[in-house]
């Protein structure tokens, strides 16, 4: 699919893909696509940071390439590795005379034995891909610095093979849950957007677009209860994912309204922390009392 011509067009395309983006998010993505800038999405848990990258890939017919960050992730897991097992098998299959041949050894470090990891894959795929660098805040400082380097010129050098450069830039979406502050240098390279919890009306729409079978009245009741939950001082406030889950669970059980009883029975869909559960149980009457 062609790059959209306007923010409005992109918003509509995303909606058709089942994602409701507000104007700020759609603008950031539109500019990212048009000017080849990475976009950094921060926000609370479960507000649709990861999902938007997936939907961008699907609506534009691009490949989603995901680099899931975690503590201790290093360049091997992000760039490429040599396929050690295949190299060994290959050596075994060679005769003694062939092994002595310098050429044969060189071939062991050729493209055939290279395992592409997400960043190399993305450089190769260029604008046929959406590169999702998920939860970058979990990786450590050095990895972030290394990423910055890759993102600034989209080229990767492999000593044994040479430099591989992207012919066109993939759309790069980075997400962070802000478990730590990212470096200014990385932020400067990116367009930044903070995804807030949606307002109630918008969240009802999201529930209905994701779970078309759920009655609108039930969706509204659930959303208003979730908004009350977010006002409590919970360790794990529910995200949009939980709202959708809760509505779906109630609907699945044949409930068409939210009350203290069925809320109590289905709390596990929305509150996922033991201490939180106690706080919530004490306030269920108020939480479920409707809009
Ligand atoms: N604006 C939206 N439009 C449609 N669906 C949404 C929207 N926001 C959230 N969702 C739904 O919420 C779910 C959770 O979103 P997602 O996993 O992207 O959250 P996240 O911000 O990446 O959370 P985490 O911080 O836990 O990784 C998605 O699967 C999607 O169904
Ligand atoms: Mg996520």
XYZ file of C-alpha atoms and ligand atoms in Angstrom:
323
model
C 0.000 0.000 0.000
C 1.132 3.530 -0.807
C 2.290 5.928 1.883
C -0.784 7.917 3.011
C -1.192 11.481 1.787
C -2.520 12.970 4.998
C -2.904 12.390 8.715
C -6.615 11.891 8.168
C -6.034 9.210 5.582
C -3.629 7.384 7.879
C -6.113 7.591 10.763
C -8.782 6.037 8.561
C -6.456 3.292 7.343
C -5.538 2.401 10.928
C -9.194 2.344 11.903
C -9.866 -0.136 9.141
C -7.064 -2.203 10.615
C -8.858 -2.132 13.986
C -6.750 0.542 15.639
C -8.042 3.906 16.797
C -5.259 6.457 16.825
C -5.776 9.962 18.166
C -4.513 12.918 16.217
C -1.141 13.162 17.960
C -0.275 9.531 17.392
C -1.472 9.543 13.805
C 0.569 12.679 13.135
C 3.732 11.169 14.609
C 3.293 8.043 12.482
C 2.487 10.042 9.364
C 5.636 12.126 9.725
C 7.697 9.039 10.578
C 6.538 7.352 7.384
C 7.011 10.376 5.202
C 10.339 11.627 6.539
C 11.885 8.314 7.535
C 12.165 9.171 11.211
C 11.939 6.574 13.966
C 9.070 7.128 16.353
C 9.353 6.551 20.090
C 6.135 5.662 21.897
C 5.921 5.867 25.644
C 2.900 5.332 27.822
C 1.317 3.295 30.580
C 1.019 -0.468 30.337
C -1.519 -1.725 27.812
C -2.347 1.494 25.980
C -1.610 0.152 22.500
C 2.087 0.924 21.962
C 3.032 -2.463 20.587
C -0.246 -2.968 18.801
C 0.061 0.131 16.667
C 3.305 -1.128 15.143
C 1.651 -4.443 14.331
C -1.325 -2.750 12.744
C 0.910 -0.397 10.740
C 2.645 -3.439 9.304
C -0.567 -5.208 8.511
C -2.417 -2.307 6.883
C 0.542 -1.342 4.719
C 1.353 -4.914 3.794
C 4.777 -4.695 5.360
C 6.635 -7.344 7.248
C 6.697 -6.856 10.999
C 10.186 -7.379 12.334
C 10.251 -7.358 16.099
C 13.202 -6.868 18.343
C 12.040 -7.605 21.856
C 14.458 -5.971 24.287
C 15.357 -7.399 27.657
C 18.028 -7.013 30.281
C 21.315 -8.294 28.936
C 20.324 -8.318 25.259
C 23.443 -7.887 23.166
C 24.382 -7.183 19.596
C 24.480 -10.854 18.600
C 20.807 -11.231 19.340
C 19.986 -8.007 17.578
C 22.180 -8.108 14.464
C 23.409 -11.459 13.316
C 25.076 -14.626 14.458
C 27.091 -17.270 12.726
C 25.263 -20.533 12.379
C 27.730 -22.497 14.408
C 25.967 -25.844 14.068
C 25.808 -25.616 10.299
C 29.416 -24.528 10.119
C 30.400 -27.614 12.099
C 28.383 -29.913 9.886
C 29.906 -28.334 6.846
C 33.444 -28.812 8.112
C 32.747 -32.447 8.889
C 31.555 -33.007 5.360
C 34.759 -31.622 3.911
C 37.681 -33.883 3.138
C 40.995 -33.224 4.799
C 42.397 -31.695 1.658
C 39.407 -29.348 1.359
C 39.737 -28.186 4.943
C 43.318 -27.187 4.280
C 42.097 -24.985 1.460
C 41.896 -21.350 2.636
C 38.911 -20.738 0.413
C 36.840 -23.354 2.151
C 37.403 -21.670 5.480
C 36.441 -18.287 4.044
C 33.192 -19.753 2.806
C 32.353 -20.737 6.356
C 31.966 -17.049 7.061
C 29.864 -16.266 4.047
C 26.196 -15.383 3.668
C 25.183 -19.032 3.701
C 26.129 -19.402 7.345
C 24.855 -16.075 8.541
C 21.807 -16.037 10.804
C 19.983 -12.764 10.399
C 18.643 -11.192 13.545
C 16.014 -8.424 13.536
C 18.195 -5.383 12.830
C 19.976 -6.983 9.903
C 16.680 -8.304 8.627
C 15.240 -4.808 8.778
C 18.195 -3.249 6.976
C 17.725 -5.798 4.216
C 13.959 -5.371 4.020
C 14.042 -1.550 3.994
C 10.665 0.040 3.374
C 9.046 -3.370 3.052
C 9.221 -3.662 6.815
C 8.088 -2.165 10.074
C 10.815 -2.584 12.658
C 9.363 -2.768 16.155
C 11.976 -2.262 18.858
C 9.825 -3.197 21.807
C 10.453 -2.183 25.414
C 13.771 -0.509 24.784
C 13.858 0.643 28.410
C 14.595 -2.950 29.428
C 17.858 -3.075 27.513
C 20.916 -1.527 29.092
C 22.787 1.639 28.252
C 25.365 0.165 25.922
C 22.724 -1.497 23.856
C 20.884 1.760 23.527
C 24.035 3.479 22.298
C 24.565 0.740 19.769
C 20.980 1.045 18.558
C 21.430 4.738 18.077
C 24.309 4.017 15.760
C 22.300 1.572 13.672
C 19.309 3.901 13.511
C 21.376 6.861 12.398
C 22.651 5.383 9.159
C 20.967 2.048 8.698
C 24.077 0.249 7.784
C 25.690 -2.734 9.364
C 29.222 -3.895 8.844
C 30.081 -7.523 9.129
C 33.862 -7.869 9.078
C 33.817 -11.130 7.113
C 31.291 -9.994 4.542
C 31.331 -6.237 4.255
C 28.907 -3.414 4.818
C 25.222 -3.873 4.241
C 23.253 -0.703 3.778
C 19.500 -0.219 3.649
C 18.326 0.979 0.252
C 15.307 2.502 1.865
C 14.434 2.971 5.506
C 11.990 0.726 7.322
C 9.412 2.365 9.542
C 10.936 2.130 13.007
C 8.708 2.107 16.078
C 10.353 2.040 19.501
C 8.316 1.528 22.641
C 9.132 2.136 26.272
C 7.283 1.708 29.550
C 9.572 4.239 31.204
C 11.060 1.861 33.722
C 14.069 4.070 33.175
C 14.769 7.309 31.392
C 16.158 6.925 27.869
C 19.120 8.919 26.663
C 18.638 12.312 25.137
C 20.635 11.283 22.083
C 18.186 8.521 21.281
C 15.191 10.720 21.952
C 16.596 13.422 19.731
C 16.723 11.052 16.795
C 13.127 10.040 17.248
C 9.736 11.616 17.010
C 8.266 11.285 20.457
C 4.706 10.529 21.381
C 3.191 9.812 24.767
C 0.144 7.540 24.535
C -2.287 8.428 27.260
C -5.238 6.394 28.433
C -8.063 7.155 26.034
C -11.041 9.139 27.294
C -14.152 7.119 28.108
C -15.915 7.684 24.819
C -12.836 6.675 22.851
C -12.248 3.629 25.009
C -15.807 2.404 24.424
C -15.127 2.724 20.708
C -11.928 0.708 21.082
C -13.757 -2.066 22.943
C -16.412 -2.189 20.234
C -13.956 -2.224 17.354
C -11.970 -5.034 18.998
C -14.947 -7.041 20.243
C -17.804 -6.218 17.894
C -20.062 -8.741 19.643
C -20.080 -6.868 22.958
C -23.237 -4.762 23.515
C -22.485 -1.035 23.634
C -24.257 -0.610 26.976
C -22.033 -3.234 28.589
C -18.935 -1.667 27.045
C -19.900 1.692 28.541
C -20.410 0.225 31.997
C -17.091 -1.581 31.901
C -15.226 1.472 30.672
C -16.664 3.656 33.389
C -15.700 1.072 36.016
C -12.189 0.850 34.607
C -11.861 4.613 34.736
C -12.749 4.493 38.421
C -10.169 1.759 38.921
C -7.536 3.988 37.355
C -8.335 6.671 39.900
C -7.572 4.304 42.777
C -3.958 4.122 43.721
C -3.336 0.649 42.286
C 0.054 -0.977 41.792
C -1.063 -2.178 38.374
C -3.733 0.050 36.935
C -5.680 -1.625 34.146
C -4.772 -0.785 30.551
C -7.003 -0.801 27.498
C -6.185 -4.480 27.019
C -7.812 -5.209 30.403
C -10.892 -3.179 29.551
C -11.365 -5.228 26.390
C -10.767 -8.444 28.290
C -13.228 -7.606 30.993
C -15.973 -6.675 28.566
C -15.348 -9.818 26.573
C -15.361 -12.018 29.655
C -18.664 -10.611 30.907
C -20.217 -10.912 27.486
C -18.984 -14.461 27.146
C -20.645 -15.316 30.461
C -23.900 -13.933 29.151
C -23.907 -10.834 31.365
C -25.369 -7.739 29.793
C -24.786 -5.400 32.708
C -22.082 -4.885 35.295
C -22.999 -5.312 38.970
C -21.173 -6.021 42.204
C -21.708 -9.767 41.873
C -20.519 -10.353 38.364
C -17.735 -7.796 38.782
C -16.524 -9.692 41.818
C -16.571 -12.950 39.888
C -14.678 -11.597 36.893
C -12.192 -9.271 38.544
C -9.364 -11.527 37.426
C -9.768 -10.146 33.918
C -8.893 -6.660 35.020
C -7.022 -6.635 38.334
C -3.852 -8.670 38.336
C -2.282 -7.920 41.676
C -3.186 -9.372 45.047
C -3.001 -6.144 47.038
C -4.898 -4.326 44.335
C -7.628 -6.945 44.545
C -8.214 -6.113 48.186
C -8.473 -2.405 47.548
C -10.837 -3.010 44.660
C -13.060 -5.453 46.556
C -13.553 -2.860 49.257
C -14.798 -0.349 46.692
C -16.777 -2.529 44.312
C -20.106 -0.890 45.034
C -18.833 2.497 43.987
C -16.787 1.174 41.069
C -19.727 -0.604 39.466
C -22.330 2.021 40.232
C -22.514 3.158 36.611
C -21.674 6.269 34.670
N -6.147 2.710 20.265
C -6.401 1.393 20.209
N -7.123 0.876 19.190
C -7.391 -0.442 19.155
N -6.972 -1.324 20.068
C -6.255 -0.874 21.101
C -5.922 0.504 21.223
N -5.205 0.669 22.339
C -5.078 -0.536 22.896
N -5.697 -1.476 22.158
C -5.813 -2.898 22.506
O -5.100 -3.105 23.694
C -4.260 -4.253 23.563
C -2.977 -3.997 24.289
O -2.182 -3.116 23.596
P -0.603 -3.274 23.541
O -0.175 -4.638 23.834
O -0.159 -2.657 22.284
O -0.205 -2.349 24.770
P 1.228 -1.823 25.154
O 1.098 -0.360 25.316
O 2.252 -2.342 24.234
O 1.350 -2.479 26.590
P 2.669 -2.999 27.364
O 3.223 -1.776 27.980
O 2.075 -3.939 28.355
O 3.556 -3.655 26.368
C -4.084 -4.479 22.074
O -4.043 -5.831 21.768
C -5.315 -3.858 21.484
O -6.308 -4.851 21.349
Mg 3.837 -3.633 24.476
